[in-house]
mmCIF file of C-alpha atoms in Angstrom:
data_model
loop_
_atom_site.group_PDB
_atom_site.id
_atom_site.type_symbol
_atom_site.label_atom_id
_atom_site.label_comp_id
_atom_site.label_asym_id
_atom_site.label_seq_id
_atom_site.Cartn_x
_atom_site.Cartn_y
_atom_site.Cartn_z
ATOM 1 C CA MET V 1 232.522 -118.799 17.976
ATOM 2 C CA THR V 2 229.659 -116.734 17.112
ATOM 3 C CA SER V 3 226.094 -117.563 18.202
ATOM 4 C CA LEU V 4 225.258 -118.383 14.915
ATOM 5 C CA ASP V 5 228.297 -121.115 13.936
ATOM 6 C CA ARG V 6 226.860 -122.273 18.510
ATOM 7 C CA VAL V 7 223.781 -122.825 16.450
ATOM 8 C CA ILE V 8 225.011 -124.935 13.597
ATOM 9 C CA THR V 9 227.294 -126.897 16.112
ATOM 10 C CA ALA V 10 224.407 -127.927 18.220
ATOM 11 C CA LEU V 11 222.040 -128.672 15.060
ATOM 12 C CA ALA V 12 224.680 -130.822 13.938
ATOM 13 C CA LYS V 13 224.116 -132.671 16.682
ATOM 14 C CA LEU V 14 220.700 -134.090 16.289
ATOM 15 C CA PRO V 15 219.787 -137.262 14.377
ATOM 16 C CA GLY V 16 219.434 -137.078 10.579
ATOM 17 C CA LEU V 17 221.435 -133.842 10.532
ATOM 18 C CA GLY V 18 224.370 -133.189 8.940
ATOM 19 C CA ARG V 19 226.295 -130.019 8.598
ATOM 20 C CA LYS V 20 224.458 -128.720 5.894
ATOM 21 C CA SER V 21 221.709 -129.881 7.078
ATOM 22 C CA ALA V 22 222.434 -127.557 9.887
ATOM 23 C CA ALA V 23 223.462 -124.743 8.495
ATOM 24 C CA ARG V 24 220.604 -124.541 5.859
ATOM 25 C CA LEU V 25 218.582 -124.423 9.471
ATOM 26 C CA ALA V 26 220.363 -122.101 11.222
ATOM 27 C CA TYR V 27 220.213 -119.633 8.208
ATOM 28 C CA TYR V 28 216.529 -120.177 7.417
ATOM 29 C CA LEU V 29 215.972 -118.953 11.076
ATOM 30 C CA LEU V 30 217.801 -116.156 10.635
ATOM 31 C CA ARG V 31 215.392 -115.032 7.726
ATOM 32 C CA ALA V 32 212.540 -116.277 9.605
ATOM 33 C CA ASP V 33 209.767 -114.278 12.227
ATOM 34 C CA LEU V 34 210.761 -113.515 14.918
ATOM 35 C CA SER V 35 208.044 -114.172 17.219
ATOM 36 C CA TYR V 36 208.465 -118.033 16.160
ATOM 37 C CA VAL V 37 212.193 -118.182 15.867
ATOM 38 C CA ARG V 38 211.783 -116.491 20.279
ATOM 39 C CA ALA V 39 209.085 -118.690 21.140
ATOM 40 C CA LEU V 40 210.962 -122.039 19.825
ATOM 41 C CA ALA V 41 213.938 -121.009 22.631
ATOM 42 C CA ALA V 42 210.930 -120.747 24.874
ATOM 43 C CA ASP V 43 209.419 -124.218 24.149
ATOM 44 C CA LEU V 44 212.943 -126.080 23.668
ATOM 45 C CA ALA V 45 213.708 -124.682 27.570
ATOM 46 C CA ALA V 46 210.559 -125.098 28.986
ATOM 47 C CA LEU V 47 210.655 -128.837 27.383
ATOM 48 C CA ARG V 48 213.061 -130.758 29.543
ATOM 49 C CA GLU V 49 211.019 -128.302 32.415
ATOM 50 C CA CYS V 50 207.671 -129.835 31.750
ATOM 51 C CA ILE V 51 207.687 -132.836 30.436
ATOM 52 C CA ARG V 52 208.135 -135.938 32.635
ATOM 53 C CA PRO V 53 207.492 -139.238 32.054
ATOM 54 C CA CYS V 54 204.265 -140.335 33.937
ATOM 55 C CA ALA V 55 204.263 -141.995 36.959
ATOM 56 C CA ILE V 56 202.230 -145.906 35.532
ATOM 57 C CA CYS V 57 203.157 -146.437 32.129
ATOM 58 C CA GLY V 58 206.391 -143.975 31.226
ATOM 59 C CA ALA V 59 204.281 -142.221 28.683
ATOM 60 C CA TYR V 60 205.355 -139.335 28.779
ATOM 61 C CA THR V 61 203.981 -135.419 29.682
ATOM 62 C CA GLU V 62 203.213 -132.294 31.576
ATOM 63 C CA ALA V 63 201.542 -134.587 34.638
ATOM 64 C CA GLU V 64 201.631 -137.097 37.728
ATOM 65 C CA ARG V 65 200.101 -139.435 35.723
ATOM 66 C CA CYS V 66 199.537 -139.168 31.212
ATOM 67 C CA ASP V 67 196.123 -138.747 29.562
ATOM 68 C CA ILE V 68 195.401 -141.999 29.017
ATOM 69 C CA CYS V 69 196.725 -143.183 32.569
ATOM 70 C CA VAL V 70 193.431 -141.523 34.255
ATOM 71 C CA ASP V 71 191.456 -142.014 31.413
ATOM 72 C CA PRO V 72 188.325 -144.134 33.153
ATOM 73 C CA SER V 73 186.831 -144.629 29.195
ATOM 74 C CA ARG V 74 189.704 -147.565 28.019
ATOM 75 C CA ASP V 75 189.440 -151.211 29.023
ATOM 76 C CA PRO V 76 191.640 -151.897 32.087
ATOM 77 C CA ASP V 77 192.283 -154.554 31.112
ATOM 78 C CA ARG V 78 194.619 -154.574 28.317
ATOM 79 C CA VAL V 79 198.099 -153.222 28.236
ATOM 80 C CA CYS V 80 199.982 -152.615 24.799
ATOM 81 C CA VAL V 81 203.605 -153.115 25.766
ATOM 82 C CA VAL V 82 205.790 -150.640 23.745
ATOM 83 C CA GLU V 83 209.725 -149.666 23.079
ATOM 84 C CA GLN V 84 209.516 -146.061 23.521
ATOM 85 C CA PRO V 85 206.854 -142.713 23.984
ATOM 86 C CA GLN V 86 206.939 -142.550 20.956
ATOM 87 C CA ASP V 87 205.508 -145.475 19.974
ATOM 88 C CA ILE V 88 201.958 -145.075 21.625
ATOM 89 C CA ALA V 89 201.046 -142.543 19.204
ATOM 90 C CA THR V 90 201.892 -145.349 16.422
ATOM 91 C CA ILE V 91 199.289 -147.691 18.069
ATOM 92 C CA GLU V 92 196.916 -144.458 18.529
ATOM 93 C CA ALA V 93 196.431 -143.721 15.543
ATOM 94 C CA THR V 94 195.058 -147.244 14.229
ATOM 95 C CA GLY V 95 191.763 -146.174 16.720
ATOM 96 C CA GLU V 96 192.914 -150.738 17.098
ATOM 97 C CA PHE V 97 193.619 -150.202 20.675
ATOM 98 C CA ARG V 98 191.321 -148.979 23.684
ATOM 99 C CA GLY V 99 193.892 -150.137 26.631
ATOM 100 C CA ARG V 100 196.704 -148.535 28.628
ATOM 101 C CA TYR V 101 200.261 -148.506 28.426
ATOM 102 C CA HIS V 102 203.487 -149.138 29.398
ATOM 103 C CA VAL V 103 206.600 -148.156 27.902
ATOM 104 C CA LEU V 104 209.695 -149.767 28.212
ATOM 105 C CA MET V 105 212.359 -147.363 27.462
ATOM 106 C CA GLY V 106 214.545 -148.266 25.482
ATOM 107 C CA VAL V 107 215.140 -152.594 24.574
ATOM 108 C CA LEU V 108 217.269 -155.156 24.745
ATOM 109 C CA SER V 109 220.860 -155.500 23.323
ATOM 110 C CA PRO V 110 223.943 -156.705 25.150
ATOM 111 C CA LEU V 111 225.646 -154.491 22.307
ATOM 112 C CA GLU V 112 224.906 -151.236 24.035
ATOM 113 C CA GLY V 113 224.872 -152.601 27.341
ATOM 114 C CA ILE V 114 221.172 -153.406 28.106
ATOM 115 C CA GLY V 115 220.399 -155.317 29.733
ATOM 116 C CA PRO V 116 217.094 -156.140 31.419
ATOM 117 C CA GLU V 117 217.160 -154.606 34.677
ATOM 118 C CA ASP V 118 217.570 -151.687 32.433
ATOM 119 C CA LEU V 119 214.008 -151.840 31.278
ATOM 120 C CA ARG V 120 210.803 -150.737 33.333
ATOM 121 C CA ILE V 121 209.975 -154.698 33.085
ATOM 122 C CA ASP V 122 209.814 -154.999 37.171
ATOM 123 C CA ARG V 123 207.135 -152.440 36.827
ATOM 124 C CA LEU V 124 205.110 -154.085 34.450
ATOM 125 C CA LEU V 125 205.044 -157.491 36.501
ATOM 126 C CA ARG V 126 203.655 -155.041 39.595
ATOM 127 C CA ARG V 127 200.766 -154.041 37.227
ATOM 128 C CA VAL V 128 200.036 -156.472 35.701
ATOM 129 C CA ARG V 129 199.741 -158.502 39.816
ATOM 130 C CA GLU V 130 198.463 -155.313 41.020
ATOM 131 C CA GLU V 131 195.899 -153.988 37.902
ATOM 132 C CA GLY V 132 194.543 -156.807 37.258
ATOM 133 C CA ILE V 133 195.333 -156.766 34.042
ATOM 134 C CA ARG V 134 194.569 -159.379 31.816
ATOM 135 C CA GLU V 135 196.385 -159.488 27.941
ATOM 136 C CA VAL V 136 199.660 -157.810 27.669
ATOM 137 C CA ILE V 137 199.922 -157.216 23.765
ATOM 138 C CA VAL V 138 204.067 -156.992 23.011
ATOM 139 C CA ALA V 139 204.444 -154.581 20.148
ATOM 140 C CA THR V 140 208.062 -154.032 20.667
ATOM 141 C CA ASN V 141 209.568 -153.370 16.903
ATOM 142 C CA ALA V 142 210.383 -156.662 14.590
ATOM 143 C CA THR V 143 213.549 -156.414 15.202
ATOM 144 C CA VAL V 144 216.322 -159.199 16.543
ATOM 145 C CA GLU V 145 216.655 -156.398 19.373
ATOM 146 C CA GLY V 146 212.673 -156.310 20.291
ATOM 147 C CA GLU V 147 212.012 -159.728 19.700
ATOM 148 C CA ALA V 148 214.139 -161.079 22.106
ATOM 149 C CA THR V 149 213.143 -158.155 24.183
ATOM 150 C CA ALA V 150 209.311 -159.395 23.489
ATOM 151 C CA LEU V 151 209.976 -163.007 23.749
ATOM 152 C CA LEU V 152 211.831 -162.498 27.738
ATOM 153 C CA LEU V 153 208.450 -161.038 28.806
ATOM 154 C CA ALA V 154 206.164 -163.843 27.503
ATOM 155 C CA LYS V 155 209.029 -165.717 29.935
ATOM 156 C CA GLN V 156 208.153 -163.263 33.340
ATOM 157 C CA LEU V 157 204.757 -163.371 32.450
ATOM 158 C CA LYS V 158 204.795 -166.414 31.915
ATOM 159 C CA ASP V 159 203.770 -167.429 35.499
ATOM 160 C CA LEU V 160 200.969 -164.048 35.978
ATOM 161 C CA GLU V 161 197.094 -164.741 35.015
ATOM 162 C CA VAL V 162 197.382 -163.109 32.322
ATOM 163 C CA ALA V 163 197.378 -163.568 28.861
ATOM 164 C CA VAL V 164 200.125 -162.564 26.488
ATOM 165 C CA SER V 165 199.777 -161.349 22.889
ATOM 166 C CA GLN V 166 202.799 -160.256 20.512
ATOM 167 C CA LEU V 167 201.834 -158.156 17.013
ATOM 168 C CA ALA V 168 201.087 -159.735 13.827
ATOM 169 C CA HIS V 169 204.726 -160.357 11.664
ATOM 170 C CA GLY V 170 203.691 -160.739 8.068
ATOM 171 C CA LEU V 171 203.730 -158.944 4.925
ATOM 172 C CA PRO V 172 202.710 -154.622 4.966
ATOM 173 C CA VAL V 173 200.093 -153.841 3.241
ATOM 174 C CA GLY V 174 200.663 -152.869 -0.062
ATOM 175 C CA SER V 175 203.671 -154.619 -0.482
ATOM 176 C CA ASP V 176 204.499 -156.358 -3.171
ATOM 177 C CA LEU V 177 205.400 -160.017 -2.690
ATOM 178 C CA GLU V 178 208.292 -160.122 -5.158
ATOM 179 C CA TYR V 179 209.843 -157.258 -3.896
ATOM 180 C CA SER V 180 208.969 -158.934 0.038
ATOM 181 C CA ASP V 181 212.494 -160.022 2.522
ATOM 182 C CA ARG V 182 213.285 -163.404 3.260
ATOM 183 C CA LEU V 183 212.187 -163.065 6.740
ATOM 184 C CA THR V 184 209.151 -161.524 6.411
ATOM 185 C CA VAL V 185 207.071 -163.439 3.682
ATOM 186 C CA SER V 186 208.559 -166.464 6.322
ATOM 187 C CA ARG V 187 206.949 -164.921 8.820
ATOM 188 C CA ALA V 188 203.671 -164.538 7.068
ATOM 189 C CA LEU V 189 204.319 -168.367 6.079
ATOM 190 C CA ARG V 190 203.891 -169.259 9.723
ATOM 191 C CA GLY V 191 201.733 -166.075 11.211
ATOM 192 C CA ARG V 192 199.214 -167.441 7.791
ATOM 193 C CA VAL V 193 195.045 -166.605 9.048
ATOM 194 C CA ARG V 194 193.109 -169.346 7.446
ATOM 195 C CA LEU V 195 190.166 -167.971 5.211
ATOM 196 C CA ASP V 196 187.262 -170.614 4.749
ATOM 197 C CA MET H 1 199.260 -128.871 24.322
ATOM 198 C CA THR H 2 201.562 -129.921 26.097
ATOM 199 C CA SER H 3 204.862 -128.037 25.781
ATOM 200 C CA LEU H 4 206.268 -131.118 23.441
ATOM 201 C CA ASP H 5 203.549 -130.365 21.093
ATOM 202 C CA ARG H 6 204.938 -127.385 20.742
ATOM 203 C CA VAL H 7 208.058 -128.655 20.675
ATOM 204 C CA ILE H 8 207.929 -130.482 17.677
ATOM 205 C CA THR H 9 204.417 -128.275 15.728
ATOM 206 C CA ALA H 10 206.910 -125.312 15.858
ATOM 207 C CA LEU H 11 209.899 -128.015 14.635
ATOM 208 C CA ALA H 12 208.067 -128.906 12.412
ATOM 209 C CA LYS H 13 207.786 -125.515 10.262
ATOM 210 C CA LEU H 14 211.369 -126.217 9.449
ATOM 211 C CA PRO H 15 212.384 -126.028 6.246
ATOM 212 C CA GLY H 16 212.813 -130.297 5.266
ATOM 213 C CA LEU H 17 211.460 -130.930 8.880
ATOM 214 C CA GLY H 18 207.765 -132.877 8.187
ATOM 215 C CA ARG H 19 205.855 -133.933 11.290
ATOM 216 C CA LYS H 20 207.449 -137.524 11.895
ATOM 217 C CA SER H 21 210.837 -135.653 11.578
ATOM 218 C CA ALA H 22 210.179 -133.016 14.034
ATOM 219 C CA ALA H 23 208.591 -135.887 16.501
ATOM 220 C CA ARG H 24 211.805 -138.015 16.220
ATOM 221 C CA LEU H 25 213.930 -134.395 17.162
ATOM 222 C CA ALA H 26 211.648 -133.914 20.203
ATOM 223 C CA TYR H 27 211.265 -136.854 21.375
ATOM 224 C CA TYR H 28 215.185 -137.452 21.026
ATOM 225 C CA LEU H 29 215.284 -133.544 23.398
ATOM 226 C CA LEU H 30 213.959 -135.536 25.550
ATOM 227 C CA ARG H 31 216.388 -138.299 26.501
ATOM 228 C CA ALA H 32 219.301 -136.432 25.185
ATOM 229 C CA ASP H 33 221.896 -134.420 26.951
ATOM 230 C CA LEU H 34 220.009 -131.656 29.625
ATOM 231 C CA SER H 35 222.810 -128.996 28.577
ATOM 232 C CA TYR H 36 223.096 -129.873 25.339
ATOM 233 C CA VAL H 37 218.738 -129.209 25.347
ATOM 234 C CA ARG H 38 219.556 -126.201 27.635
ATOM 235 C CA ALA H 39 222.421 -124.622 25.737
ATOM 236 C CA LEU H 40 220.877 -125.133 22.617
ATOM 237 C CA ALA H 41 217.687 -123.128 24.112
ATOM 238 C CA ALA H 42 220.461 -120.420 24.745
ATOM 239 C CA ASP H 43 221.730 -120.314 21.338
ATOM 240 C CA LEU H 44 218.946 -120.282 19.822
ATOM 241 C CA ALA H 45 216.730 -117.653 21.731
ATOM 242 C CA ALA H 46 220.464 -115.714 20.939
ATOM 243 C CA LEU H 47 220.762 -115.958 17.455
ATOM 244 C CA ARG H 48 218.667 -112.955 16.509
ATOM 245 C CA GLU H 49 220.412 -110.666 19.148
ATOM 246 C CA CYS H 50 223.647 -111.543 18.832
ATOM 247 C CA ILE H 51 223.784 -111.873 13.991
ATOM 248 C CA ARG H 52 223.210 -109.239 12.161
ATOM 249 C CA PRO H 53 224.508 -107.614 8.155
ATOM 250 C CA CYS H 54 227.752 -106.874 7.978
ATOM 251 C CA ALA H 55 227.405 -102.904 7.027
ATOM 252 C CA ILE H 56 229.470 -103.261 3.813
ATOM 253 C CA CYS H 57 228.431 -106.308 2.196
ATOM 254 C CA GLY H 58 225.502 -107.264 3.987
ATOM 255 C CA ALA H 59 227.548 -111.034 5.901
ATOM 256 C CA TYR H 60 226.226 -112.888 8.583
ATOM 257 C CA THR H 61 228.372 -110.586 11.335
ATOM 258 C CA GLU H 62 228.449 -109.955 15.091
ATOM 259 C CA ALA H 63 230.401 -106.572 14.672
ATOM 260 C CA GLU H 64 229.098 -103.647 12.481
ATOM 261 C CA ARG H 65 231.859 -104.961 9.518
ATOM 262 C CA CYS H 66 232.722 -108.849 9.330
ATOM 263 C CA ASP H 67 235.587 -110.238 9.611
ATOM 264 C CA ILE H 68 236.844 -110.328 5.948
ATOM 265 C CA CYS H 69 235.070 -106.564 5.444
ATOM 266 C CA VAL H 70 237.772 -105.380 8.051
ATOM 267 C CA ASP H 71 240.555 -107.830 6.636
ATOM 268 C CA PRO H 72 243.334 -106.302 5.831
ATOM 269 C CA SER H 73 245.237 -108.772 3.319
ATOM 270 C CA ARG H 74 242.230 -108.976 1.720
ATOM 271 C CA ASP H 75 242.228 -107.890 -2.164
ATOM 272 C CA PRO H 76 240.389 -104.567 -2.302
ATOM 273 C CA ASP H 77 239.943 -105.070 -6.001
ATOM 274 C CA ARG H 78 237.916 -107.895 -6.730
ATOM 275 C CA VAL H 79 233.578 -108.447 -5.373
ATOM 276 C CA CYS H 80 232.209 -110.928 -5.646
ATOM 277 C CA VAL H 81 228.902 -110.872 -5.662
ATOM 278 C CA VAL H 82 226.224 -114.258 -3.832
ATOM 279 C CA GLU H 83 222.029 -114.422 -2.843
ATOM 280 C CA GLN H 84 222.769 -115.595 -0.016
ATOM 281 C CA PRO H 85 224.927 -114.984 2.783
ATOM 282 C CA GLN H 86 225.522 -119.122 3.601
ATOM 283 C CA ASP H 87 227.628 -118.665 0.022
ATOM 284 C CA ILE H 88 230.546 -117.198 0.708
ATOM 285 C CA ALA H 89 231.939 -120.054 3.709
ATOM 286 C CA THR H 90 231.071 -121.670 -0.161
ATOM 287 C CA ILE H 91 233.176 -119.708 -2.474
ATOM 288 C CA GLU H 92 235.844 -119.686 0.747
ATOM 289 C CA ALA H 93 236.170 -123.049 1.465
ATOM 290 C CA THR H 94 237.977 -123.115 -2.371
ATOM 291 C CA GLY H 95 240.126 -121.239 -0.731
ATOM 292 C CA GLU H 96 240.789 -119.369 -4.357
ATOM 293 C CA PHE H 97 239.566 -116.046 -4.132
ATOM 294 C CA ARG H 98 241.134 -113.574 -1.566
ATOM 295 C CA GLY H 99 238.837 -110.532 -2.566
ATOM 296 C CA ARG H 100 235.068 -109.192 -0.519
ATOM 297 C CA TYR H 101 232.160 -110.298 -1.000
ATOM 298 C CA HIS H 102 228.363 -108.218 -1.406
ATOM 299 C CA VAL H 103 225.329 -110.143 -0.646
ATOM 300 C CA LEU H 104 221.944 -108.921 -2.614
ATOM 301 C CA MET H 105 219.454 -110.624 -0.004
ATOM 302 C CA GLY H 106 217.625 -112.460 -2.524
ATOM 303 C CA VAL H 107 217.401 -112.652 -6.800
ATOM 304 C CA LEU H 108 215.122 -111.176 -9.406
ATOM 305 C CA SER H 109 211.670 -113.583 -9.143
ATOM 306 C CA PRO H 110 208.510 -111.883 -10.353
ATOM 307 C CA LEU H 111 206.921 -115.004 -9.427
ATOM 308 C CA GLU H 112 207.641 -114.264 -5.624
ATOM 309 C CA GLY H 113 207.846 -110.459 -6.891
ATOM 310 C CA ILE H 114 211.310 -109.589 -5.805
ATOM 311 C CA GLY H 115 212.399 -107.076 -7.928
ATOM 312 C CA PRO H 116 215.753 -104.737 -8.606
ATOM 313 C CA GLU H 117 214.664 -103.278 -5.665
ATOM 314 C CA ASP H 118 214.639 -105.600 -3.383
ATOM 315 C CA LEU H 119 217.996 -106.577 -3.819
ATOM 316 C CA ARG H 120 220.955 -104.818 -2.039
ATOM 317 C CA ILE H 121 222.412 -103.376 -5.971
ATOM 318 C CA ASP H 122 222.319 -100.091 -5.134
ATOM 319 C CA ARG H 123 224.757 -100.549 -1.936
ATOM 320 C CA LEU H 124 226.927 -102.559 -4.821
ATOM 321 C CA LEU H 125 226.852 -99.873 -8.027
ATOM 322 C CA ARG H 126 228.046 -97.396 -4.725
ATOM 323 C CA ARG H 127 230.965 -99.606 -2.925
ATOM 324 C CA VAL H 128 231.755 -99.543 -6.491
ATOM 325 C CA ARG H 129 232.044 -96.272 -7.104
ATOM 326 C CA GLU H 130 233.194 -96.014 -3.797
ATOM 327 C CA GLU H 131 235.854 -98.474 -3.372
ATOM 328 C CA GLY H 132 237.563 -98.182 -6.598
ATOM 329 C CA ILE H 133 236.441 -101.446 -6.866
ATOM 330 C CA ARG H 134 238.172 -103.087 -10.762
ATOM 331 C CA GLU H 135 236.553 -106.291 -11.002
ATOM 332 C CA VAL H 136 232.596 -107.795 -10.007
ATOM 333 C CA ILE H 137 232.238 -111.446 -10.215
ATOM 334 C CA VAL H 138 228.066 -112.820 -10.096
ATOM 335 C CA ALA H 139 227.926 -115.724 -8.621
ATOM 336 C CA THR H 140 224.194 -116.109 -8.072
ATOM 337 C CA ASN H 141 222.505 -119.112 -8.962
ATOM 338 C CA ALA H 142 222.719 -121.335 -12.178
ATOM 339 C CA THR H 143 219.268 -121.400 -12.126
ATOM 340 C CA VAL H 144 216.836 -118.878 -13.703
ATOM 341 C CA GLU H 145 216.607 -116.537 -10.793
ATOM 342 C CA GLY H 146 220.660 -116.500 -10.713
ATOM 343 C CA GLU H 147 220.769 -115.505 -14.462
ATOM 344 C CA ALA H 148 218.682 -113.140 -14.852
ATOM 345 C CA THR H 149 220.024 -111.401 -11.401
ATOM 346 C CA ALA H 150 222.853 -112.101 -13.293
ATOM 347 C CA LEU H 151 221.878 -110.189 -16.410
ATOM 348 C CA LEU H 152 220.730 -107.536 -14.391
ATOM 349 C CA LEU H 153 223.845 -106.718 -12.849
ATOM 350 C CA ALA H 154 225.823 -106.631 -15.712
ATOM 351 C CA LYS H 155 223.822 -103.903 -17.603
ATOM 352 C CA GLN H 156 223.495 -101.445 -14.598
ATOM 353 C CA LEU H 157 227.738 -101.861 -13.750
ATOM 354 C CA LYS H 158 227.999 -101.123 -17.164
ATOM 355 C CA ASP H 159 228.614 -97.687 -17.537
ATOM 356 C CA LEU H 160 231.191 -97.958 -14.511
ATOM 357 C CA GLU H 161 234.602 -98.641 -14.814
ATOM 358 C CA VAL H 162 234.931 -101.976 -13.160
ATOM 359 C CA ALA H 163 235.095 -105.391 -15.013
ATOM 360 C CA VAL H 164 232.292 -107.573 -14.380
ATOM 361 C CA SER H 165 232.471 -111.653 -14.592
ATOM 362 C CA GLN H 166 230.779 -114.587 -13.994
ATOM 363 C CA LEU H 167 230.792 -117.655 -11.937
ATOM 364 C CA ALA H 168 231.604 -120.412 -15.513
ATOM 365 C CA HIS H 169 229.221 -123.435 -16.487
ATOM 366 C CA GLY H 170 230.386 -126.782 -17.704
ATOM 367 C CA LEU H 171 230.195 -129.429 -16.100
ATOM 368 C CA PRO H 172 230.817 -130.278 -12.834
ATOM 369 C CA VAL H 173 234.062 -131.576 -12.030
ATOM 370 C CA GLY H 174 234.407 -136.096 -11.804
ATOM 371 C CA SER H 175 230.864 -135.956 -14.188
ATOM 372 C CA ASP H 176 229.383 -138.145 -16.860
ATOM 373 C CA LEU H 177 228.863 -136.593 -19.998
ATOM 374 C CA GLU H 178 225.483 -139.266 -20.201
ATOM 375 C CA TYR H 179 223.642 -138.209 -17.181
ATOM 376 C CA SER H 180 224.372 -134.730 -18.443
ATOM 377 C CA ASP H 181 221.196 -132.427 -18.676
ATOM 378 C CA ARG H 182 221.290 -130.706 -22.501
ATOM 379 C CA LEU H 183 221.165 -127.336 -21.188
ATOM 380 C CA THR H 184 224.265 -128.206 -18.534
ATOM 381 C CA VAL H 185 226.340 -129.785 -22.726
ATOM 382 C CA SER H 186 225.087 -126.539 -24.409
ATOM 383 C CA ARG H 187 227.314 -124.152 -21.180
ATOM 384 C CA ALA H 188 229.801 -126.316 -21.720
ATOM 385 C CA LEU H 189 230.070 -126.520 -25.493
ATOM 386 C CA ARG H 190 229.645 -122.590 -26.141
ATOM 387 C CA GLY H 191 232.366 -122.130 -22.524
ATOM 388 C CA ARG H 192 234.893 -124.500 -24.452
ATOM 389 C CA VAL H 193 238.267 -124.068 -22.901
ATOM 390 C CA ARG H 194 240.803 -123.703 -26.087
ATOM 391 C CA LEU H 195 243.621 -126.557 -24.579
ATOM 392 C CA ASP H 196 246.802 -125.868 -27.093
#
């Protein structure tokens, strides 16, 4: 097996890449700028040495605590709970949320054998008690697993003095009612907002 | 810039990957098997040290000459000319060709400023003269650039004692006439094959 074959085989294991796309990338790398390929290899080698979960929220960071957790300008009263570290960037992109985050590092999934004890729920409960958090906004995905996780969180947070909310479900902005699926329209109806 | 940002930025430069796909891959690598990520980084670092063009045909190899060029069972009379090293795998997959290859390392493209002198044409002419090749099969892409390159090769090879052929153009196997484009049908008509 040549190093070309090894690179193709390794790239083909990445999500969303088949053998053909992996081969295309590998052949591209063979003709790409040498300093770029060297930097990519070095960055990949460094990735797992440098990046670790934030000791508080679980987001990826190079420090002990992530930038958001140590930022004194962020509202300490509100915590947004997400499934994965990458979800934080999606919420941040809206510019609508100035609180902090908590990463579950997964979602309830009986099929994959992921139960409540596999998620960072205990850490969330402890944070709510110790940090004096007043609102938990659950931003799990709008999937069956995400919904089940949101319900579980609501149940576990019930006895603590904290408001629990969830991202609204409804029609995506710019979508046609005609092409929306039944469940989405059903949730949009139930969550209707008064205009008067 | 964290090493995570650097990996995302570097991956986003790969063809076919945008910033979103690059981020998805980077986050996957953060949770993937550590030995896999280390091996991928090492393979990428080794790629450009180990792989070089075959001294004869230009295919990628780890040796001075590629496996096909040194294989005594391959027919030395026939050479298949391809644009890129990766095209060899496509021809090999058919199992129909037992000759050798010659890689042009590109294709005529006035728009990108690639002229005949940028392709490995001189090397091909020398091989035809020195190796006693009797047939050159031009397997450039069925694009405007590939066609122009095929015509140029035919012209340059005309005075040498060698047959020059080109891959047939026509309906792809399994395709509907109804959905075929006009140029393809036109080439299929002109290249029609007698059945009687």
